[in-house]
Amino acid sequence: EMDAKHSRKMQALREEMDLRRKTEIHELEERKNNQISELLGKHEGAFGEIKNYYNDITAKNLSLINLLKEQVEDMKKKEIVLEKEKTDVVLQNKELMEPLQQAQEKVAELQKKLIRYDKDKEILMNSKARLKIAQKELKDLQWEHEVLEQRFSKVQAERDELYQKFTKAINEVQQKTGFKNLLLERKLQGLLSLLEQKEVELGEIVTISNLDPSALSLVSHKLEDVLNSKNETIQNLQLQLARVCKAHNDMLQTFEAKLTAFGIPLDNLGFQPLAFPLPGQ
């Protein structure tokens, strides 16, 4: 009985479970069909939209292709025209190559001239600056020249006056010195002649008188004293003559130095100054 009861319960449970399963399966199928219907509707809408989108794109692409074809044809025509123009331009370039080369050479030459111009401009500016300095220096030098000319005129006048005075003085000194030298020489010659005469007279007196040696010795000593005195006088006169000659020669040297300092040639004196030789020369 328990087994039968259990079997009945199991059968009822199976039927209930089958019914529930079928109900759930039916519900699942309905939800699935609803979802499929919704998805199909959505997909159809999306497909329609995509179809319309791609149809629009296709139409646009077709119109664009047609437009591009027209543009390609226009570009080909333009290319033909440009090729022709290119040929003409190449010919023109060939014709213009020589003038272009000449123009480039001319430009290079002008650039060199421009560089030289800049250098010359700088040199000119420096020259102008130096010219201003030189003009200022020239004005200063002109002023100094005028001052020096005035001073030169004054010095020249003083030189002429000094030259006249000096010439007069040298003539006077030469006359005085020559006269004094002549007197001294004549006096010296007179003394020498007198000495020779006295020696001769003394020799004659000694010969005639036949003096004894003691008297002769006394006379000789006196004579020697006289001769020594006369020799001293002669030496003094010679020394004075040497001093006068040296002073005269020194004066001539000073005179020539002054003339040289003032720029006066020695030939302009009009006479040759006489330099007296020193005694013994």
mmCIF file of N, CA, C and O in Angstrom, residues 128-141:
data_model
loop_
_atom_site.group_PDB
_atom_site.id
_atom_site.type_symbol
_atom_site.label_atom_id
_atom_site.label_comp_id
_atom_site.label_asym_id
_atom_site.label_seq_id
_atom_site.Cartn_x
_atom_site.Cartn_y
_atom_site.Cartn_z
ATOM 1 N N LYS A 128 86.894 111.899 -44.158
ATOM 2 C CA LYS A 128 86.268 113.161 -43.766
ATOM 3 C C LYS A 128 86.660 113.539 -42.343
ATOM 4 O O LYS A 128 86.953 114.705 -42.050
ATOM 5 N N ALA A 129 86.658 112.511 -41.462
ATOM 6 C CA ALA A 129 87.060 112.784 -40.079
ATOM 7 C C ALA A 129 88.508 113.266 -40.029
ATOM 8 O O ALA A 129 88.836 114.259 -39.364
ATOM 9 N N ARG A 130 89.382 112.536 -40.782
ATOM 10 C CA ARG A 130 90.777 112.971 -40.811
ATOM 11 C C ARG A 130 90.919 114.340 -41.464
ATOM 12 O O ARG A 130 91.777 115.138 -41.075
ATOM 13 N N LEU A 131 90.038 114.613 -42.492
ATOM 14 C CA LEU A 131 90.086 115.916 -43.158
ATOM 15 C C LEU A 131 89.728 117.033 -42.180
ATOM 16 O O LEU A 131 90.362 118.096 -42.172
ATOM 17 N N LYS A 132 88.692 116.779 -41.346
ATOM 18 C CA LYS A 132 88.335 117.787 -40.344
ATOM 19 C C LYS A 132 89.510 118.042 -39.402
ATOM 20 O O LYS A 132 89.846 119.189 -39.096
ATOM 21 N N ILE A 133 90.121 116.918 -38.957
ATOM 22 C CA ILE A 133 91.277 117.070 -38.061
ATOM 23 C C ILE A 133 92.403 117.814 -38.772
ATOM 24 O O ILE A 133 93.043 118.706 -38.212
ATOM 25 N N ALA A 134 92.629 117.418 -40.072
ATOM 26 C CA ALA A 134 93.700 118.065 -40.830
ATOM 27 C C ALA A 134 93.397 119.545 -41.055
ATOM 28 O O ALA A 134 94.307 120.389 -41.004
ATOM 29 N N GLN A 135 92.089 119.866 -41.321
ATOM 30 C CA GLN A 135 91.731 121.277 -41.496
ATOM 31 C C GLN A 135 91.977 122.061 -40.214
ATOM 32 O O GLN A 135 92.486 123.192 -40.252
ATOM 33 N N LYS A 136 91.602 121.447 -39.074
ATOM 34 C CA LYS A 136 91.862 122.118 -37.799
ATOM 35 C C LYS A 136 93.360 122.298 -37.598
ATOM 36 O O LYS A 136 93.837 123.375 -37.208
ATOM 37 N N GLU A 137 94.125 121.203 -37.890
ATOM 38 C CA GLU A 137 95.580 121.312 -37.756
ATOM 39 C C GLU A 137 96.127 122.352 -38.735
ATOM 40 O O GLU A 137 97.068 123.085 -38.407
ATOM 41 N N LEU A 138 95.503 122.406 -39.965
ATOM 42 C CA LEU A 138 95.966 123.385 -40.944
ATOM 43 C C LEU A 138 95.727 124.810 -40.441
ATOM 44 O O LEU A 138 96.593 125.687 -40.578
ATOM 45 N N LYS A 139 94.522 125.025 -39.854
ATOM 46 C CA LYS A 139 94.256 126.354 -39.301
ATOM 47 C C LYS A 139 95.257 126.693 -38.206
ATOM 48 O O LYS A 139 95.793 127.815 -38.153
ATOM 49 N N ASP A 140 95.504 125.696 -37.322
ATOM 50 C CA ASP A 140 96.487 125.930 -36.260
ATOM 51 C C ASP A 140 97.862 126.230 -36.851
ATOM 52 O O ASP A 140 98.568 127.150 -36.403
ATOM 53 N N LEU A 141 98.219 125.427 -37.899
ATOM 54 C CA LEU A 141 99.536 125.632 -38.506
ATOM 55 C C LEU A 141 99.604 126.975 -39.230
ATOM 56 O O LEU A 141 100.659 127.637 -39.233
#
